Short mmCIF file of C-alpha atoms and ligand atoms in Angstrom, two decimals:
data_model
loop_
_atom_site.label_atom_id
_atom_site.label_comp_id
_atom_site.label_asym_id
_atom_site.label_seq_id
_atom_site.Cartn_x
_atom_site.Cartn_y
_atom_site.Cartn_z
CA MET Q 29 -15.80 -1.24 35.51
CA LEU Q 30 -12.46 -2.26 34.16
CA THR Q 31 -12.33 -3.06 30.48
CA SER Q 32 -9.50 -4.56 28.55
CA PRO Q 33 -7.44 -2.31 26.30
CA TRP Q 34 -8.95 -4.23 23.38
CA THR Q 35 -12.48 -3.27 24.40
CA ARG Q 36 -11.52 0.33 25.14
CA ALA Q 37 -9.95 0.65 21.75
CA ALA Q 38 -13.04 -0.76 20.11
CA GLN Q 39 -15.25 1.69 22.01
CA ALA Q 40 -13.10 4.58 20.90
CA GLY Q 41 -13.69 3.55 17.30
CA LEU Q 42 -10.23 2.07 16.94
CA THR Q 43 -9.30 -1.32 15.63
CA TRP Q 44 -6.43 -3.34 16.87
CA CYS Q 45 -3.72 -3.90 14.44
CA SER Q 46 -2.66 -7.45 15.02
CA GLY Q 47 -1.92 -10.63 13.15
CA SER Q 48 -5.62 -11.43 13.04
CA GLU Q 49 -6.54 -8.03 11.62
CA VAL Q 50 -4.05 -8.51 8.86
CA LEU Q 51 -5.50 -11.96 8.29
CA GLN Q 52 -8.94 -10.40 7.76
CA SER Q 53 -7.90 -7.67 5.39
CA ASP Q 54 -5.50 -9.65 3.29
CA GLY Q 55 -6.71 -13.21 3.73
CA ARG Q 56 -3.31 -14.44 4.79
CA ALA Q 57 -1.73 -15.45 8.00
CA LEU Q 58 1.45 -13.70 9.00
CA LEU Q 59 2.86 -10.87 10.98
CA LYS Q 60 3.00 -11.81 14.59
CA SER Q 61 3.26 -8.25 15.82
CA GLN Q 62 2.57 -6.40 19.04
CA PRO Q 63 -1.09 -5.47 19.29
CA HIS Q 64 -1.46 -1.72 19.12
CA PRO Q 65 -4.50 0.52 18.81
CA THR Q 66 -4.86 2.21 15.44
CA ILE Q 67 -7.45 4.49 13.92
CA ASN Q 68 -10.07 2.58 12.00
CA PRO Q 69 -10.32 4.42 8.68
CA ASN Q 70 -13.99 3.43 8.46
CA THR Q 71 -14.67 5.94 11.24
CA LEU Q 72 -13.35 8.82 9.10
CA ALA Q 73 -15.58 11.02 6.95
CA ARG Q 74 -15.29 10.15 3.27
CA PHE Q 75 -14.15 12.54 0.59
CA VAL Q 76 -13.90 15.75 2.56
CA ASP Q 77 -10.37 16.76 1.49
CA PRO Q 78 -9.50 17.82 -2.06
CA LEU Q 79 -6.78 15.71 -3.66
CA PRO Q 80 -3.47 17.57 -3.26
CA ILE Q 81 -1.31 17.76 -6.36
CA PRO Q 82 2.39 17.71 -5.46
CA SER Q 83 4.26 20.86 -6.44
CA ARG Q 84 6.81 20.86 -9.29
CA ALA Q 85 10.45 20.72 -8.30
CA LYS Q 86 12.03 24.12 -9.00
CA ILE Q 87 15.38 24.70 -10.64
CA SER Q 88 17.60 26.59 -8.24
CA GLY Q 89 20.32 27.42 -10.76
CA TYR Q 90 22.68 26.05 -13.41
CA ARG Q 91 25.95 24.24 -12.69
CA PRO Q 92 28.73 22.81 -14.84
CA SER Q 93 28.14 19.11 -15.32
CA PRO Q 94 30.50 16.84 -13.38
CA ASP Q 95 31.27 14.77 -16.50
CA GLY Q 96 32.93 17.80 -18.13
CA ALA Q 97 30.24 18.38 -20.75
CA ARG Q 98 30.34 22.04 -21.77
CA ASP Q 99 26.73 23.00 -21.12
CA LYS Q 100 25.63 23.99 -17.69
CA LEU Q 101 22.92 21.76 -16.33
CA PRO Q 102 19.75 22.57 -14.43
CA PHE Q 103 20.49 22.17 -10.75
CA TYR Q 104 17.95 21.34 -8.06
CA ARG Q 105 18.46 21.39 -4.32
CA ILE Q 106 16.02 19.24 -2.37
CA GLU Q 107 16.04 19.10 1.38
CA MET Q 108 14.67 16.20 3.39
CA ARG Q 109 12.83 17.68 6.34
CA GLU Q 110 10.59 16.75 9.20
CA PHE Q 111 7.21 18.44 9.19
CA ALA Q 112 3.64 17.78 10.24
CA GLU Q 113 0.54 17.85 8.10
CA ARG Q 114 -3.03 16.60 8.35
CA LEU Q 115 -3.71 13.41 6.42
CA HIS Q 116 -7.43 14.11 6.82
CA ARG Q 117 -9.61 17.05 7.86
CA ASP Q 118 -10.58 15.38 11.14
CA LEU Q 119 -7.15 14.18 12.20
CA ALA Q 120 -4.38 16.00 14.04
CA PRO Q 121 -1.27 16.84 11.99
CA THR Q 122 0.92 13.80 11.36
CA ARG Q 123 4.67 13.99 11.72
CA GLN Q 124 6.36 12.96 8.46
CA TRP Q 125 9.69 13.16 6.69
CA GLY Q 126 9.47 14.55 3.21
CA TYR Q 127 11.63 15.74 0.34
CA GLY Q 128 11.08 19.48 0.27
CA ALA Q 129 9.00 19.02 3.46
CA SER Q 130 6.13 17.44 1.55
CA VAL Q 131 4.85 13.90 1.02
CA PRO Q 132 4.99 12.97 -1.75
CA GLY Q 133 7.96 15.17 -2.58
CA PRO Q 134 7.95 17.68 -5.44
CA ILE Q 135 7.52 16.23 -8.93
CA PHE Q 136 10.48 16.46 -11.29
CA GLU Q 137 9.65 16.90 -14.91
CA THR Q 138 12.17 16.66 -17.68
CA GLN Q 139 12.67 15.67 -21.29
CA SER Q 140 14.40 12.54 -22.45
CA GLY Q 141 18.07 13.32 -23.13
CA LYS Q 142 18.07 16.46 -20.98
CA PRO Q 143 20.36 15.82 -18.02
CA LEU Q 144 19.89 17.46 -14.64
CA MET Q 145 21.58 17.47 -11.28
CA VAL Q 146 20.10 17.23 -7.82
CA GLU Q 147 21.70 17.98 -4.49
CA TRP Q 148 19.85 15.78 -2.04
CA VAL Q 149 20.27 17.39 1.37
CA ASN Q 150 19.69 15.46 4.57
CA SER Q 151 18.16 18.02 6.96
CA LEU Q 152 16.37 15.43 9.07
CA PRO Q 153 16.55 15.27 12.87
CA GLU Q 154 19.21 13.11 14.56
CA LYS Q 155 16.70 10.66 15.99
CA HIS Q 156 14.42 8.33 14.06
CA PHE Q 157 10.78 8.21 15.05
CA LEU Q 158 10.15 4.70 13.76
CA PRO Q 159 11.47 1.45 15.30
CA ILE Q 160 14.95 0.59 13.99
CA ASP Q 161 15.97 -3.05 14.29
CA HIS Q 162 19.65 -3.03 15.16
CA THR Q 163 19.95 -6.78 14.64
CA ILE Q 164 19.45 -6.26 10.89
CA HIS Q 165 22.50 -6.15 8.70
CA GLY Q 166 23.51 -2.57 7.97
CA ALA Q 167 21.47 -1.06 10.81
CA GLU Q 168 23.74 -1.95 13.72
CA ALA Q 169 23.51 0.02 16.96
CA ASN Q 170 26.92 1.67 16.42
CA LEU Q 171 25.67 3.40 13.26
CA PRO Q 172 23.92 6.76 13.24
CA GLU Q 173 20.16 6.35 13.60
CA VAL Q 174 19.23 8.71 10.83
CA ARG Q 175 20.88 7.92 7.53
CA SER Q 176 19.67 8.61 4.05
CA VAL Q 177 20.57 8.07 0.42
CA VAL Q 178 18.34 8.71 -2.59
CA HIS Q 179 17.68 6.29 -5.43
CA LEU Q 180 15.85 7.34 -8.59
CA HIS Q 181 13.87 4.19 -9.33
CA GLY Q 182 13.81 3.40 -13.03
CA ALA Q 183 16.67 5.72 -13.93
CA LYS Q 184 19.47 4.78 -16.28
CA ALA Q 185 22.00 6.59 -14.13
CA PRO Q 186 25.76 6.24 -13.55
CA ALA Q 187 26.58 4.06 -10.55
CA ASP Q 188 27.87 6.95 -8.45
CA SER Q 189 24.52 8.73 -8.88
CA ASP Q 190 22.37 5.68 -8.29
CA GLY Q 191 22.13 5.82 -4.51
CA TYR Q 192 24.00 2.69 -3.49
CA PRO Q 193 22.48 1.55 -0.15
CA GLU Q 194 25.80 1.86 1.67
CA ASP Q 195 26.40 5.41 0.38
CA TRP Q 196 24.13 6.86 3.05
CA TYR Q 197 24.90 10.09 4.83
CA ILE Q 198 23.76 11.75 8.02
CA PRO Q 199 21.84 14.93 8.84
CA GLY Q 200 23.85 17.99 7.82
CA LYS Q 201 25.33 16.22 4.79
CA SER Q 202 24.25 16.01 1.17
CA ALA Q 203 25.06 14.26 -2.09
CA THR Q 204 24.82 15.69 -5.61
CA TYR Q 205 23.69 13.27 -8.30
CA LEU Q 206 23.65 13.52 -12.08
CA TYR Q 207 20.66 12.12 -13.96
CA PRO Q 208 21.42 11.92 -17.71
CA ASN Q 209 17.79 10.97 -18.57
CA HIS Q 210 18.88 9.22 -21.77
CA GLN Q 211 15.80 7.02 -21.75
CA ASP Q 212 12.20 6.88 -22.96
CA ALA Q 213 9.40 8.90 -21.41
CA ALA Q 214 8.30 7.14 -18.22
CA ILE Q 215 7.10 7.55 -14.65
CA LEU Q 216 10.16 7.23 -12.43
CA TRP Q 217 10.13 7.79 -8.70
CA TYR Q 218 12.74 8.76 -6.17
CA HIS Q 219 12.90 7.34 -2.70
CA ASP Q 220 15.20 6.55 0.17
CA HIS Q 221 17.49 3.53 -0.05
CA ALA Q 222 19.56 3.58 3.15
CA MET Q 223 20.85 0.17 4.18
CA GLY Q 224 18.67 -1.59 6.75
CA ILE Q 225 16.20 1.28 7.30
CA THR Q 226 14.73 1.93 3.85
CA ARG Q 227 11.34 0.58 4.99
CA LEU Q 228 11.22 3.11 7.81
CA ASN Q 229 12.46 6.08 5.79
CA ILE Q 230 9.95 5.51 2.99
CA TYR Q 231 7.15 4.85 5.49
CA ALA Q 232 8.07 8.19 7.09
CA GLY Q 233 7.42 9.81 3.70
CA LEU Q 234 10.65 9.87 1.69
CA LEU Q 235 9.27 9.34 -1.83
CA GLY Q 236 8.32 11.40 -4.88
CA LEU Q 237 7.71 11.24 -8.65
CA PHE Q 238 10.08 12.03 -11.51
CA LEU Q 239 8.51 12.23 -14.96
CA ILE Q 240 10.48 11.94 -18.17
CA ARG Q 241 8.74 13.09 -21.34
CA ASP Q 242 9.75 12.77 -24.98
CA ASP Q 243 8.65 13.77 -28.49
CA LEU Q 244 6.96 10.51 -29.34
CA GLU Q 245 4.80 10.81 -26.23
CA SER Q 246 3.98 14.49 -26.89
CA ALA Q 247 2.89 13.65 -30.44
CA LEU Q 248 0.21 11.32 -29.05
CA ASN Q 249 -1.82 14.26 -27.76
CA LEU Q 250 -2.56 12.58 -24.43
CA PRO Q 251 -4.48 14.50 -21.76
CA SER Q 252 -2.05 17.01 -20.26
CA GLY Q 253 -1.83 20.01 -17.95
CA LYS Q 254 -4.69 19.92 -15.46
CA TYR Q 255 -5.96 16.76 -17.16
CA GLU Q 256 -2.85 14.82 -16.16
CA ILE Q 257 -3.05 13.74 -12.52
CA PRO Q 258 -0.27 12.06 -10.51
CA LEU Q 259 -1.55 9.54 -7.95
CA VAL Q 260 0.97 8.33 -5.38
CA ILE Q 261 -0.89 5.67 -3.42
CA TYR Q 262 0.31 3.85 -0.30
CA ASP Q 263 -1.02 2.32 2.89
CA ARG Q 264 -0.29 3.37 6.45
CA MET Q 265 -1.42 2.75 10.02
CA LEU Q 266 -2.18 5.60 12.38
CA SER Q 267 -2.11 5.65 16.16
CA PRO Q 268 -5.05 7.23 17.99
CA ASP Q 269 -3.06 10.49 18.16
CA SER Q 270 -2.91 10.58 14.31
CA GLN Q 271 0.78 9.64 14.21
CA LEU Q 272 2.27 7.06 11.84
CA TYR Q 273 2.33 3.66 13.44
CA TYR Q 274 4.82 1.08 12.22
CA PRO Q 275 4.24 -2.41 13.68
CA VAL Q 276 6.86 -4.19 15.80
CA SER Q 277 7.47 -7.87 16.40
CA LEU Q 278 6.98 -9.73 19.67
CA LYS Q 279 10.76 -10.19 20.02
CA ALA Q 280 12.41 -7.81 22.45
CA GLY Q 281 15.26 -5.90 20.82
CA ALA Q 282 14.40 -7.16 17.31
CA PRO Q 283 11.35 -5.22 16.14
CA TRP Q 284 11.55 -6.15 12.42
CA VAL Q 285 8.35 -7.65 11.03
CA PRO Q 286 8.34 -9.54 7.72
CA GLU Q 287 5.53 -7.57 6.09
CA VAL Q 288 3.46 -4.47 6.77
CA TYR Q 289 -0.10 -3.86 5.60
CA GLY Q 290 -1.79 -0.66 6.71
CA ASP Q 291 -5.57 -0.45 6.64
CA THR Q 292 -5.51 3.25 5.75
CA ILE Q 293 -4.93 4.18 2.12
CA VAL Q 294 -3.30 7.54 1.42
CA VAL Q 295 -3.30 9.30 -1.98
CA ASN Q 296 -0.91 12.21 -2.54
CA GLY Q 297 -0.80 12.65 1.23
CA LYS Q 298 -4.55 12.53 2.02
CA ILE Q 299 -6.94 9.85 3.19
CA PHE Q 300 -10.14 9.56 1.09
CA PRO Q 301 -9.49 12.66 -1.04
CA TYR Q 302 -11.79 13.78 -3.84
CA LEU Q 303 -11.02 15.35 -7.19
CA GLU Q 304 -13.39 17.38 -9.35
CA VAL Q 305 -13.06 16.36 -12.98
CA GLU Q 306 -14.59 17.50 -16.22
CA PRO Q 307 -16.59 15.04 -18.35
CA ARG Q 308 -13.64 14.12 -20.55
CA LYS Q 309 -10.47 12.03 -20.63
CA TYR Q 310 -7.84 12.23 -17.89
CA ARG Q 311 -4.40 10.74 -17.72
CA LEU Q 312 -3.59 9.23 -14.31
CA ARG Q 313 0.02 8.50 -13.45
CA ILE Q 314 -0.17 5.96 -10.69
CA LEU Q 315 2.56 4.70 -8.36
CA ASN Q 316 2.13 2.02 -5.72
CA GLY Q 317 4.41 3.47 -3.04
CA SER Q 318 3.42 0.96 -0.34
CA ASN Q 319 5.94 -1.00 1.70
CA GLY Q 320 4.14 -4.29 1.10
CA ARG Q 321 0.59 -3.96 -0.14
CA PHE Q 322 -0.45 -4.62 -3.71
CA PHE Q 323 -3.34 -2.69 -5.20
CA ALA Q 324 -6.10 -4.01 -7.46
CA LEU Q 325 -7.70 -0.73 -8.48
CA ALA Q 326 -11.17 -0.46 -9.99
CA LEU Q 327 -13.79 2.25 -10.56
CA SER Q 328 -17.19 2.05 -8.85
CA SER Q 329 -18.87 3.01 -12.13
CA GLY Q 330 -17.65 -0.27 -13.58
CA GLN Q 331 -16.04 1.63 -16.43
CA PRO Q 332 -12.67 0.52 -17.79
CA PHE Q 333 -9.21 1.99 -17.53
CA TYR Q 334 -7.12 2.31 -20.65
CA GLN Q 335 -3.62 1.44 -19.50
CA ILE Q 336 -1.17 3.15 -21.82
CA GLY Q 337 2.08 2.65 -19.98
CA THR Q 338 3.90 0.61 -17.41
CA ASP Q 339 7.09 1.07 -15.33
CA GLN Q 340 9.41 2.09 -18.14
CA GLY Q 341 7.04 3.90 -20.45
CA LEU Q 342 4.36 3.49 -23.06
CA LEU Q 343 2.84 0.17 -24.08
CA PRO Q 344 2.59 -0.73 -27.78
CA SER Q 345 -1.16 -0.02 -27.59
CA PRO Q 346 -3.71 0.78 -24.88
CA VAL Q 347 -4.92 -2.15 -22.77
CA VAL Q 348 -8.54 -2.05 -21.61
CA LEU Q 349 -8.84 -3.18 -18.01
CA ARG Q 350 -11.41 -3.15 -15.19
CA ASN Q 351 -8.67 -3.76 -12.64
CA ILE Q 352 -5.22 -2.28 -12.45
CA LEU Q 353 -2.91 -4.57 -10.54
CA LEU Q 354 0.11 -2.88 -9.02
CA PHE Q 355 2.68 -4.41 -6.73
CA PRO Q 356 4.89 -2.13 -4.63
CA ALA Q 357 7.09 0.09 -6.83
CA GLU Q 358 5.14 -0.67 -10.02
CA ARG Q 359 3.64 2.20 -12.01
CA ALA Q 360 0.64 2.43 -14.29
CA ASP Q 361 0.02 5.16 -16.85
CA VAL Q 362 -3.72 5.16 -17.37
CA VAL Q 363 -6.40 7.07 -19.25
CA VAL Q 364 -9.92 7.26 -17.79
CA ASP Q 365 -12.80 8.80 -19.71
CA PHE Q 366 -15.39 10.65 -17.64
CA ALA Q 367 -17.39 11.76 -20.71
CA GLY Q 368 -21.09 11.07 -20.28
CA LYS Q 369 -20.68 10.79 -16.50
CA GLU Q 370 -21.79 14.33 -15.71
CA GLY Q 371 -22.88 14.72 -12.11
CA GLN Q 372 -21.66 11.27 -11.07
CA ARG Q 373 -19.44 10.47 -8.12
CA ILE Q 374 -17.08 7.70 -9.03
CA VAL Q 375 -14.99 5.98 -6.40
CA LEU Q 376 -11.57 4.52 -7.06
CA LYS Q 377 -11.44 1.33 -5.02
CA HIS Q 378 -8.90 -1.27 -4.00
CA GLN Q 379 -10.95 -4.43 -3.52
CA SER Q 380 -13.59 -3.38 -0.97
CA LYS Q 381 -11.58 -0.39 0.28
CA GLU Q 382 -12.40 3.10 -0.92
CA VAL Q 383 -9.33 5.01 -2.08
CA MET Q 384 -10.58 8.33 -3.51
CA GLN Q 385 -13.52 9.90 -5.31
CA PHE Q 386 -13.89 11.60 -8.70
CA ARG Q 387 -16.70 14.17 -8.87
CA VAL Q 388 -17.67 14.67 -12.46
CA LEU Q 389 -18.69 18.26 -13.15
CA SER Q 390 -21.41 19.05 -15.61
CA GLY Q 391 -19.43 20.98 -18.15
CA GLY Q 392 -16.08 22.21 -19.36
CA PRO Q 393 -14.38 23.07 -22.61
CA LYS Q 394 -15.09 20.59 -25.35
CA GLU Q 395 -12.54 17.84 -25.67
CA THR Q 396 -10.82 17.22 -28.94
CA GLY Q 397 -8.80 14.20 -29.83
CA SER Q 398 -9.13 10.54 -29.10
CA LEU Q 399 -6.83 8.01 -27.58
CA PRO Q 400 -4.52 6.66 -30.32
CA ASP Q 401 -4.49 2.88 -30.76
CA ARG Q 402 -0.77 2.79 -31.43
CA LEU Q 403 1.52 4.15 -28.73
CA ARG Q 404 5.20 3.16 -28.71
CA PRO Q 405 6.39 0.08 -30.55
CA VAL Q 406 8.15 -2.34 -28.22
CA THR Q 407 10.51 -4.68 -30.03
CA ALA Q 408 10.84 -8.00 -28.28
CA ILE Q 409 14.40 -8.88 -27.28
CA THR Q 410 15.02 -12.24 -28.91
CA GLN Q 411 15.93 -15.07 -26.58
CA SER Q 412 18.68 -16.21 -28.93
CA SER Q 413 20.49 -12.91 -28.33
CA ALA Q 414 21.07 -13.83 -24.68
CA THR Q 415 24.66 -14.69 -23.88
CA ARG Q 416 23.79 -16.11 -20.51
CA THR Q 417 20.90 -17.51 -18.47
CA ARG Q 418 21.00 -17.29 -14.71
CA SER Q 419 18.81 -19.25 -12.33
CA LEU Q 420 18.23 -17.30 -9.15
CA THR Q 421 16.13 -18.43 -6.20
CA LEU Q 422 13.91 -16.36 -3.92
CA GLY Q 423 13.95 -18.04 -0.53
CA GLU Q 424 12.48 -17.48 2.90
CA TYR Q 425 14.16 -18.71 6.08
CA LEU Q 426 12.19 -19.56 9.21
CA ASP Q 427 13.25 -19.97 12.81
CA ALA Q 428 12.36 -22.99 14.97
CA SER Q 429 8.92 -21.59 15.77
CA GLY Q 430 8.14 -21.20 12.08
CA GLU Q 431 8.53 -17.45 12.10
CA SER Q 432 10.09 -15.70 9.19
CA ILE Q 433 13.55 -14.40 9.96
CA LEU Q 434 14.87 -13.35 6.60
CA MET Q 435 14.55 -13.77 2.87
CA LEU Q 436 17.49 -14.19 0.52
CA LEU Q 437 18.20 -14.02 -3.18
CA ASN Q 438 19.93 -17.17 -4.34
CA GLY Q 439 20.59 -18.08 -0.71
CA LEU Q 440 23.19 -15.33 -0.40
CA HIS Q 441 23.59 -12.55 2.13
CA TRP Q 442 24.24 -8.94 1.14
CA LYS Q 443 27.87 -9.03 2.22
CA MET Q 444 28.85 -12.12 0.23
CA PRO Q 445 30.94 -11.61 -2.93
CA VAL Q 446 29.14 -10.34 -6.01
CA THR Q 447 27.84 -13.24 -8.11
CA GLU Q 448 25.90 -11.47 -10.90
CA LYS Q 449 28.36 -9.73 -13.22
CA PRO Q 450 26.71 -9.12 -16.58
CA VAL Q 451 28.80 -7.50 -19.28
CA LEU Q 452 27.74 -4.07 -20.54
CA ASN Q 453 25.71 -4.22 -23.77
CA THR Q 454 24.97 -7.93 -23.52
CA VAL Q 455 21.64 -9.67 -23.06
CA GLU Q 456 20.84 -12.11 -20.27
CA ILE Q 457 17.83 -14.14 -19.21
CA TRP Q 458 17.17 -14.31 -15.48
CA ASN Q 459 15.01 -17.13 -14.16
CA LEU Q 460 13.54 -16.05 -10.83
CA ILE Q 461 12.68 -19.25 -9.01
CA ASN Q 462 10.29 -18.38 -6.20
CA LEU Q 463 10.49 -21.01 -3.45
CA THR Q 464 8.36 -19.02 -0.99
CA GLY Q 465 4.64 -18.74 -0.43
CA ASP Q 466 4.60 -15.03 -1.31
CA ALA Q 467 4.77 -12.99 -4.48
CA HIS Q 468 7.88 -10.76 -4.51
CA PRO Q 469 8.22 -7.69 -6.76
CA ILE Q 470 11.81 -7.95 -8.02
CA HIS Q 471 13.56 -4.79 -9.17
CA LEU Q 472 16.86 -4.33 -10.97
CA HIS Q 473 18.53 -0.94 -10.87
CA MET Q 474 19.77 0.85 -14.02
CA VAL Q 475 18.18 -1.46 -16.61
CA ARG Q 476 14.80 -2.04 -18.17
CA PHE Q 477 13.67 -5.51 -19.14
CA GLN Q 478 10.90 -7.56 -20.71
CA ILE Q 479 8.96 -10.38 -19.10
CA LEU Q 480 9.20 -13.62 -21.06
CA ASP Q 481 6.84 -15.87 -19.11
CA ARG Q 482 5.83 -17.40 -15.79
CA ARG Q 483 5.74 -21.14 -15.30
CA PRO Q 484 4.63 -23.10 -12.22
CA PHE Q 485 7.01 -25.72 -10.82
CA ASP Q 486 7.04 -28.17 -7.96
CA ILE Q 487 8.70 -26.58 -4.93
CA PHE Q 488 9.06 -29.92 -3.10
CA THR Q 489 11.07 -31.46 -5.93
CA TYR Q 490 13.21 -28.36 -6.03
CA ASN Q 491 13.89 -28.47 -2.31
CA THR Q 492 14.78 -32.17 -2.32
CA GLN Q 493 16.58 -32.50 -5.65
CA LYS Q 494 17.50 -28.92 -6.58
CA GLN Q 495 15.73 -29.43 -9.86
CA VAL Q 496 13.03 -27.38 -11.50
CA LYS Q 497 10.16 -29.73 -12.37
CA PHE Q 498 7.48 -27.78 -14.20
CA ILE Q 499 3.91 -28.70 -13.40
CA GLY Q 500 2.14 -26.69 -16.06
CA PRO Q 501 2.61 -24.68 -19.20
CA PRO Q 502 4.23 -21.22 -19.18
CA PHE Q 503 1.94 -18.19 -19.03
CA PRO Q 504 2.74 -15.17 -21.16
CA PRO Q 505 3.00 -11.79 -19.38
CA GLU Q 506 -0.30 -9.95 -18.76
CA PRO Q 507 -1.25 -7.51 -21.54
CA ALA Q 508 -0.32 -4.59 -19.27
CA GLU Q 509 3.12 -6.15 -18.76
CA THR Q 510 4.02 -6.29 -22.44
CA GLY Q 511 6.05 -3.08 -22.34
CA TRP Q 512 9.35 -2.27 -20.69
CA LYS Q 513 9.47 -3.07 -16.98
CA ASP Q 514 11.89 -2.49 -14.12
CA THR Q 515 9.98 -4.35 -11.43
CA VAL Q 516 8.40 -7.76 -11.94
CA ARG Q 517 6.04 -9.75 -9.80
CA ALA Q 518 7.58 -13.15 -9.10
CA ASP Q 519 4.69 -15.40 -8.10
CA PRO Q 520 5.05 -18.17 -5.48
CA GLY Q 521 5.93 -21.58 -6.88
CA VAL Q 522 6.61 -20.05 -10.27
CA VAL Q 523 9.70 -19.46 -12.39
CA THR Q 524 9.43 -15.91 -13.75
CA ARG Q 525 11.71 -15.32 -16.71
CA ILE Q 526 12.88 -11.87 -17.67
CA ILE Q 527 15.19 -10.82 -20.50
CA ILE Q 528 17.52 -7.91 -19.87
CA HIS Q 529 19.71 -5.85 -22.14
CA PHE Q 530 22.41 -4.35 -19.92
CA GLU Q 531 22.59 -0.97 -21.62
CA GLY Q 532 23.84 2.14 -19.87
CA TYR Q 533 26.75 2.34 -17.47
CA PRO Q 534 29.20 -0.11 -15.95
CA GLY Q 535 29.58 -0.34 -12.20
CA ARG Q 536 28.07 -1.57 -8.96
CA TYR Q 537 24.27 -1.58 -8.69
CA VAL Q 538 21.71 -3.60 -6.77
CA TRP Q 539 18.78 -5.87 -7.44
CA HIS Q 540 16.24 -6.68 -4.78
CA CYS Q 541 12.73 -7.46 -3.66
CA HIS Q 542 10.69 -4.26 -3.40
CA LEU Q 543 8.68 -5.45 -0.42
CA LEU Q 544 10.61 -3.06 1.78
CA GLU Q 545 10.66 -5.31 4.84
CA HIS Q 546 12.28 -8.03 2.72
CA GLU Q 547 14.70 -5.65 1.04
CA ASP Q 548 15.88 -4.36 4.42
CA ASN Q 549 16.44 -7.85 5.75
CA GLU Q 550 18.85 -9.03 3.06
CA MET Q 551 16.55 -9.73 0.13
CA MET Q 552 18.89 -7.49 -1.81
CA ARG Q 553 22.14 -8.22 -3.61
CA PRO Q 554 24.80 -6.11 -5.26
CA TYR Q 555 25.41 -6.79 -8.93
CA GLU Q 556 28.16 -5.49 -11.12
CA ILE Q 557 27.99 -4.46 -14.75
CA LEU Q 558 31.39 -5.11 -16.30
CA HIS Q 559 32.96 -3.07 -19.08
CA GLY Q 560 32.40 -4.74 -22.43
CU1 C2O H 1 12.65 1.45 -5.86
CU2 C2O H 1 16.22 -0.29 -5.25
O1 C2O H 1 14.47 0.61 -5.53
CU1 CU H 2 10.22 -10.22 -1.08
#
């Protein structure tokens, strides 16, 4: 008897990835994409693979620094390569692109104020294995398919080492960047930033962590060594043959889709991994590396997390939370205490989805030290120090059928003249006016900032009269957002205000939405820091 492909897929234990599936898992209607069979993660055995810990990046030598400083600097050479590895014991190896042929890439570790150099080598194949949309600006058909440029997210780096999206290069080429690391201890991460295909390159695996440490942090006696665990978490979709599946639109020749949500959650390169832990405190350094999915992480034991840091480093004091909310590109530095949980199996969950398991062993060396209640003081930047306030809209543009075609910052395309030109060493307030129905994580390169508040306004009045009419009081930032940030969630129908001190280097940088599908389709703008 003939069955439809839908039924066959269901019989084979696969679900269809389609608009309706996305609607179920995220409670929102969007993504009119081609139906395609994908592996239903619920059919996979839970917690059969140990959690991999990414290797440390290795110094390959010392080189004179390009800025003429006398000391030779540690030099790293990292190759981007195609490779295949199992995401789960019962799956076939999955083709991926990784820095150092691993996903996530090797972890850099350095001290604040200790510069280093990296040669980022593009050794990828000439053909992309994910669907490029040549109608998108910067990804035209006359350009090479495989292009890459590396950005160190959260770094205070000179403009020519920042990975400007148009500074991409092709297989066989490389770029050497200088990272001065004159900044507080924090979880940074490096990832691809090539114009118009960033979403595909990161989905393929081009991401990794970069940890900066400093004396203040070391003095806190936080769990370290094998008690400090990096967790790079992102979602993916897999075809029945275990290969990465990236959804495509229904429009022939224009495969871009406005958002991607995979039903399979991957941690450090494995699906449903487990980690054996001792009954004591652990420090988890968490990155949401997803293209579009936010995470609301909780522990099945109901126990709290102690969030000690955010994007740009330590919070003033630990924040006790049952749920860690992370939008794409946001980081959380978290302490979890497994003391008294001997023999338990505790699952890290995102809503109803299982992410990974902690198996608490029955013993281990006795733990000394407790979590300090003071971490790093964060002095609020005073609003009166701002020399300028900018109002910037986040807008979505639909075609006649109501489908999303692109999102823009302040209604401007990438190629239009630069409009944001803050002066080095001055303070500005940016009002992010979100006119869309989605939350957008907005990221500025080079700087760190503080969140002032979020205040709901009436979108209709704005659209008709170009005036912000507030419809409620402002909300202060969440307790876990009271440190230094580099990515901020701009809620729909809300003005999110951030205050930025433009410290660091002059030059051309970018600011953008970190939902990678938006970023690639023009929700990104250059900005220029002018000499003071
Ligand atoms: Cu995480 Cu412009 O990047
Ligand atoms: Cu966006």
